[in-house]
Backbone as ProteinMPNN parsed JSONL, in Angstrom:
{"seq_chain_A": "MSKEYLTYVRKYADLYEGERDIFIKDLTPGPRKYDTKQVRALIARSAGNLPGADTLWVRSEMGVLDPEPWAIKILKELPDYVKGRPYTDVFSVMNK", "coords_chain_A": {"N_chain_A": [[143.158, 85.182, 146.166], [143.341, 83.942, 149.465], [143.838, 85.523, 152.651], [146.017, 85.524, 155.416], [146.029, 85.728, 159.017], [146.795, 86.224, 162.318], [146.064, 85.858, 165.738], [146.095, 86.53, 169.181], [145.012, 85.014, 172.262], [143.942, 85.363, 175.646], [142.606, 83.101, 176.943], [141.231, 80.306, 175.536], [138.381, 80.094, 175.683], [137.655, 82.833, 175.262], [137.311, 83.244, 172.775], [134.911, 83.574, 170.575], [132.443, 82.555, 168.264], [131.203, 84.716, 165.545], [130.436, 88.168, 165.345], [132.77, 90.613, 166.291], [135.074, 92.861, 167.784], [138.73, 92.739, 167.241], [141.966, 92.079, 167.713], [144.597, 91.715, 165.106], [147.213, 90.201, 163.541], [148.802, 90.788, 160.385], [149.851, 88.283, 158.27], [150.877, 88.165, 155.583], [153.287, 87.873, 153.151], [156.108, 90.056, 152.85], [156.784, 93.73, 153.043], [155.05, 94.531, 155.044], [154.366, 92.651, 156.591], [153.284, 91.115, 159.569], [152.199, 93.378, 160.737], [149.993, 94.842, 162.882], [146.716, 95.408, 163.666], [143.563, 96.528, 164.748], [140.412, 95.409, 164.2], [136.877, 95.156, 163.142], [135.212, 92.078, 162.884], [133.927, 89.177, 161.295], [134.036, 86.002, 162.703], [134.59, 82.466, 162.39], [134.605, 78.989, 163.615], [135.324, 77.417, 161.488], [136.295, 77.275, 157.978], [134.19, 76.414, 156.601], [131.922, 77.319, 157.801], [131.949, 80.067, 157.29], [131.838, 80.916, 154.129], [134.399, 82.334, 151.774], [135.928, 83.449, 153.355], [138.882, 84.512, 154.83], [141.901, 83.114, 156.41], [142.499, 82.586, 160.029], [144.702, 82.365, 162.361], [145.14, 81.142, 165.674], [146.819, 81.931, 168.675], [147.621, 81.159, 172.13], [148.173, 83.118, 175.13], [150.702, 82.494, 176.023], [151.967, 81.441, 173.373], [150.934, 79.055, 172.379], [150.059, 77.456, 169.536], [146.985, 77.079, 168.067], [146.015, 74.135, 166.441], [144.286, 73.799, 164.548], [142.824, 76.194, 162.029], [140.926, 79.261, 162.287], [138.362, 81.041, 160.729], [138.103, 84.137, 159.071], [136.308, 87.252, 158.32], [136.992, 90.629, 157.476], [135.197, 93.177, 158.69], [135.421, 95.885, 158.965], [138.193, 98.18, 159.392], [139.474, 99.54, 162.524], [140.271, 102.19, 164.8], [143.799, 102.639, 165.644], [144.185, 102.503, 168.348], [143.059, 101.994, 171.604], [140.393, 103.26, 173.579], [140.499, 104.5, 176.983], [142.246, 104.05, 180.051], [145.725, 104.496, 180.639], [147.812, 101.52, 181.096], [145.801, 99.822, 181.678], [143.898, 96.625, 181.472], [143.643, 95.683, 178.265], [142.089, 93.964, 176.985], [139.649, 93.825, 178.72], [138.711, 96.356, 178.304], [137.973, 96.531, 175.595], [135.838, 94.585, 175.587], [133.815, 96.092, 176.75]], "CA_chain_A": [[144.052, 84.543, 147.229], [143.092, 83.872, 150.855], [144.998, 86.13, 153.457], [146.17, 84.754, 156.578], [146.06, 86.445, 159.949], [146.984, 85.728, 163.468], [145.474, 86.692, 167.015], [146.385, 85.952, 170.65], [143.779, 85.171, 173.324], [144.362, 84.784, 177.136], [141.926, 81.712, 177.205], [140.339, 80.034, 174.099], [136.972, 80.277, 175.881], [137.285, 84.179, 175.238], [137.285, 83.499, 171.454], [133.679, 82.983, 170.148], [132.063, 82.869, 166.944], [130.194, 85.892, 165.616], [130.835, 89.513, 164.963], [133.411, 91.21, 167.199], [136.238, 93.6, 167.714], [139.739, 91.661, 167.559], [143.533, 92.66, 167.057], [145.11, 90.783, 164.271], [148.577, 90.333, 162.865], [148.94, 90.423, 158.991], [150.878, 87.236, 158.003], [151.044, 88.284, 154.239], [154.692, 88.318, 153.077], [156.334, 91.733, 152.339], [157.225, 94.94, 154.325], [153.83, 94.783, 155.836], [154.164, 91.464, 157.539], [153.38, 91.38, 161.13], [151.497, 94.585, 161.011], [148.829, 94.486, 163.862], [145.485, 96.287, 163.382], [142.354, 96.317, 165.278], [139.245, 95.06, 163.178], [135.691, 94.612, 163.348], [135.25, 91.198, 161.993], [133.109, 87.987, 161.446], [134.819, 84.937, 162.898], [133.995, 81.317, 162.652], [135.464, 78.036, 164.094], [135.918, 76.781, 160.374], [136.057, 78.103, 156.898], [133.043, 75.928, 155.8], [130.896, 78.114, 158.38], [132.142, 81.426, 156.713], [132.359, 81.008, 152.983], [134.935, 83.375, 151.132], [136.857, 84.095, 154.444], [140.396, 84.435, 155.09], [142.396, 82.142, 157.506], [142.907, 83.22, 161.265], [145.403, 81.295, 163.318], [145.048, 81.506, 166.964], [147.573, 81.447, 169.711], [147.305, 81.401, 173.416], [148.883, 84.053, 175.588], [151.909, 81.886, 176.081], [152.305, 81.089, 172.264], [150.648, 77.734, 171.988], [149.101, 77.424, 168.232], [145.831, 76.107, 167.857], [146.357, 73.566, 165.293], [142.973, 74.209, 163.415], [142.674, 77.561, 161.852], [139.615, 79.758, 162.419], [138.022, 81.958, 159.517], [137.876, 85.706, 159.488], [135.969, 88.198, 157.409], [137.22, 91.619, 158.13], [134.134, 94.122, 158.23], [135.988, 97.321, 158.756], [139.36, 98.629, 160.293], [139.257, 100.174, 163.655], [141.495, 102.882, 165.122], [145.018, 101.958, 165.955], [144.236, 102.654, 169.715], [141.717, 101.668, 172.383], [140.194, 104.21, 174.625], [140.698, 103.764, 178.314], [143.365, 104.565, 180.9], [147.038, 103.665, 180.395], [148.113, 100.491, 181.874], [144.806, 98.971, 182.219], [143.67, 95.397, 180.562], [143.119, 96.098, 177.172], [140.93, 92.886, 176.743], [138.371, 94.154, 179.314], [138.287, 97.656, 177.654], [137.535, 96.257, 174.31], [134.639, 94.207, 175.661], [132.793, 97.194, 177.253]], "C_chain_A": [[143.592, 84.837, 148.607], [144.21, 84.532, 151.553], [144.992, 85.338, 154.782], [146.439, 85.71, 157.735], [146.303, 85.631, 161.243], [146.71, 86.625, 164.721], [145.911, 85.931, 168.085], [145.159, 86.009, 171.521], [144.541, 84.734, 174.726], [143.931, 83.226, 177.358], [140.927, 81.39, 175.839], [138.895, 80.197, 174.272], [136.555, 81.969, 175.577], [137.064, 84.316, 173.517], [135.949, 82.759, 170.981], [133.192, 83.27, 168.97], [131.011, 84.06, 166.826], [130.9, 87.112, 165.317], [131.674, 90.029, 166.25], [134.833, 92.129, 167.03], [137.662, 92.629, 167.923], [141.03, 92.5, 166.95], [144.077, 91.486, 166.377], [146.373, 91.196, 163.682], [148.476, 89.725, 161.318], [150.051, 89.207, 158.666], [151.266, 87.129, 156.427], [152.622, 88.664, 154.082], [155.009, 89.751, 152.375], [156.661, 92.623, 153.416], [156.112, 95.053, 155.312], [153.628, 93.657, 156.94], [154.291, 91.652, 158.72], [152.615, 92.799, 161.59], [150.22, 94.094, 162.005], [147.742, 95.69, 163.661], [144.279, 95.718, 164.127], [141.233, 96.273, 164.237], [138.014, 94.851, 163.804], [135.534, 93.433, 162.528], [134.258, 90.055, 162.247], [134.063, 86.918, 161.908], [134.165, 83.772, 163.223], [134.899, 80.138, 163.065], [136.006, 77.337, 162.735], [135.554, 77.545, 159.201], [134.598, 77.769, 156.339], [131.844, 76.773, 156.43], [130.734, 79.632, 157.857], [132.661, 81.48, 155.331], [133.091, 82.26, 152.623], [135.781, 84.104, 152.332], [138.198, 83.813, 154.474], [140.739, 83.525, 156.347], [143.029, 83.029, 158.681], [143.544, 82.211, 162.186], [145.301, 81.905, 164.732], [146.162, 81.022, 167.848], [147.366, 81.803, 171.21], [148.453, 82.495, 173.854], [150.441, 83.702, 175.744], [152.663, 81.431, 174.756], [151.887, 79.76, 171.64], [149.824, 77.976, 170.703], [148.171, 76.648, 168.5], [146.077, 75.419, 166.462], [145.224, 73.38, 164.156], [142.649, 75.562, 163.52], [141.133, 77.933, 161.888], [139.383, 80.375, 160.92], [137.667, 83.216, 159.942], [137.424, 86.406, 158.243], [135.863, 89.595, 158.061], [135.874, 92.593, 157.617], [134.605, 95.561, 157.819], [137.328, 97.438, 159.694], [139.202, 99.684, 161.265], [140.279, 101.204, 163.883], [142.559, 102.145, 165.726], [145.094, 102.12, 167.48], [143.021, 102.169, 170.371], [141.764, 102.566, 173.737], [140.195, 103.46, 176.073], [141.98, 104.411, 179.075], [144.455, 103.917, 180.579], [146.882, 102.692, 181.542], [146.988, 99.709, 182.526], [144.697, 97.855, 181.212], [142.936, 95.959, 179.282], [142.024, 95.312, 176.658], [139.733, 93.432, 177.343], [137.825, 95.489, 178.685], [137.549, 97.372, 176.422], [136.194, 95.523, 174.414], [133.6, 94.84, 176.415], [131.995, 97.738, 176.301]], "O_chain_A": [[143.453, 86.023, 148.907], [145.375, 84.279, 151.247], [144.059, 84.616, 155.133], [147.178, 86.638, 157.405], [146.03, 84.431, 161.246], [147.017, 87.815, 164.796], [146.105, 84.723, 167.949], [144.383, 86.964, 171.487], [145.491, 83.958, 174.829], [144.658, 82.342, 177.811], [140.097, 82.14, 175.325], [138.164, 80.406, 173.304], [135.387, 82.356, 175.638], [136.69, 85.382, 173.029], [135.875, 81.53, 170.987], [133.521, 84.371, 168.527], [130.183, 84.355, 167.688], [132.086, 86.991, 165.011], [131.126, 89.796, 167.327], [135.559, 91.941, 166.053], [137.608, 91.775, 168.808], [141.057, 93.303, 166.018], [144.063, 90.379, 166.914], [146.604, 92.361, 163.358], [148.174, 88.565, 161.038], [151.22, 89.478, 158.941], [151.887, 86.148, 156.017], [153.149, 89.566, 154.734], [154.308, 90.364, 151.57], [156.792, 92.249, 154.582], [156.291, 95.667, 156.364], [152.903, 93.748, 157.93], [155.256, 92.283, 159.15], [152.533, 93.145, 162.769], [149.602, 93.048, 161.807], [148.116, 96.853, 163.513], [144.046, 94.509, 164.101], [141.198, 97.185, 163.411], [137.993, 94.394, 164.946], [135.71, 93.653, 161.33], [133.765, 89.966, 163.371], [135.134, 87.023, 161.311], [133.306, 83.757, 164.105], [136.09, 80.337, 162.825], [137.063, 76.71, 162.812], [134.653, 78.382, 159.261], [133.913, 78.603, 155.748], [130.843, 76.96, 155.738], [129.698, 80.29, 157.951], [133.769, 81.985, 155.149], [132.601, 83.308, 153.044], [136.231, 85.241, 152.188], [138.572, 82.712, 154.069], [139.882, 83.261, 157.19], [143.833, 83.94, 158.489], [142.888, 81.306, 162.702], [145.384, 83.124, 164.881], [146.472, 79.831, 167.824], [146.869, 82.911, 171.41], [149.437, 82.739, 173.155], [151.305, 84.566, 175.597], [153.834, 81.063, 174.86], [152.363, 79.365, 170.576], [148.862, 78.734, 170.823], [148.35, 75.591, 169.106], [146.314, 76.096, 165.461], [145.404, 72.858, 163.055], [142.301, 76.143, 164.548], [140.243, 77.134, 161.597], [140.212, 80.169, 160.034], [137.038, 83.439, 160.976], [138.035, 86.226, 157.19], [135.023, 89.874, 158.916], [135.57, 92.736, 156.433], [134.341, 96.208, 156.805], [137.407, 96.741, 160.706], [138.786, 100.767, 160.851], [141.25, 101.135, 163.131], [142.314, 101.086, 166.303], [146.2, 101.838, 167.941], [142.009, 101.949, 169.706], [142.633, 102.651, 174.605], [139.978, 102.269, 176.297], [142.623, 105.302, 178.518], [144.329, 102.75, 180.211], [146.193, 102.815, 182.555], [147.082, 99.092, 183.587], [145.297, 97.988, 180.146], [141.862, 96.559, 179.294], [141.122, 95.816, 175.99], [138.749, 93.556, 176.614], [136.614, 95.677, 178.572], [136.499, 97.982, 176.218], [135.381, 95.706, 173.507], [132.576, 94.227, 176.718], [131.172, 98.602, 176.605]]}, "name": "protein", "num_of_chains": 1, "seq": "MSKEYLTYVRKYADLYEGERDIFIKDLTPGPRKYDTKQVRALIARSAGNLPGADTLWVRSEMGVLDPEPWAIKILKELPDYVKGRPYTDVFSVMNK"}
């Protein structure tokens, strides 16, 4: 059964197909629902471009939901923290 995840982006242009590090929320019902984790994943604009992938819902920073889901294949889970100085932009640190 396919799992569903959610991610937030500042700008939709920041989200691109291919391999990348991304923060996701697990939407699986149960006690772990909404757990957030950082993963290295392959993402694609549609499930047809990534066979066997799970569903990735995308919301803007303001919470606006993209009506078309993306596809995601998690390659590995990353640590629960991002290296860098406190109170800096987490997105710019991830892209370095």
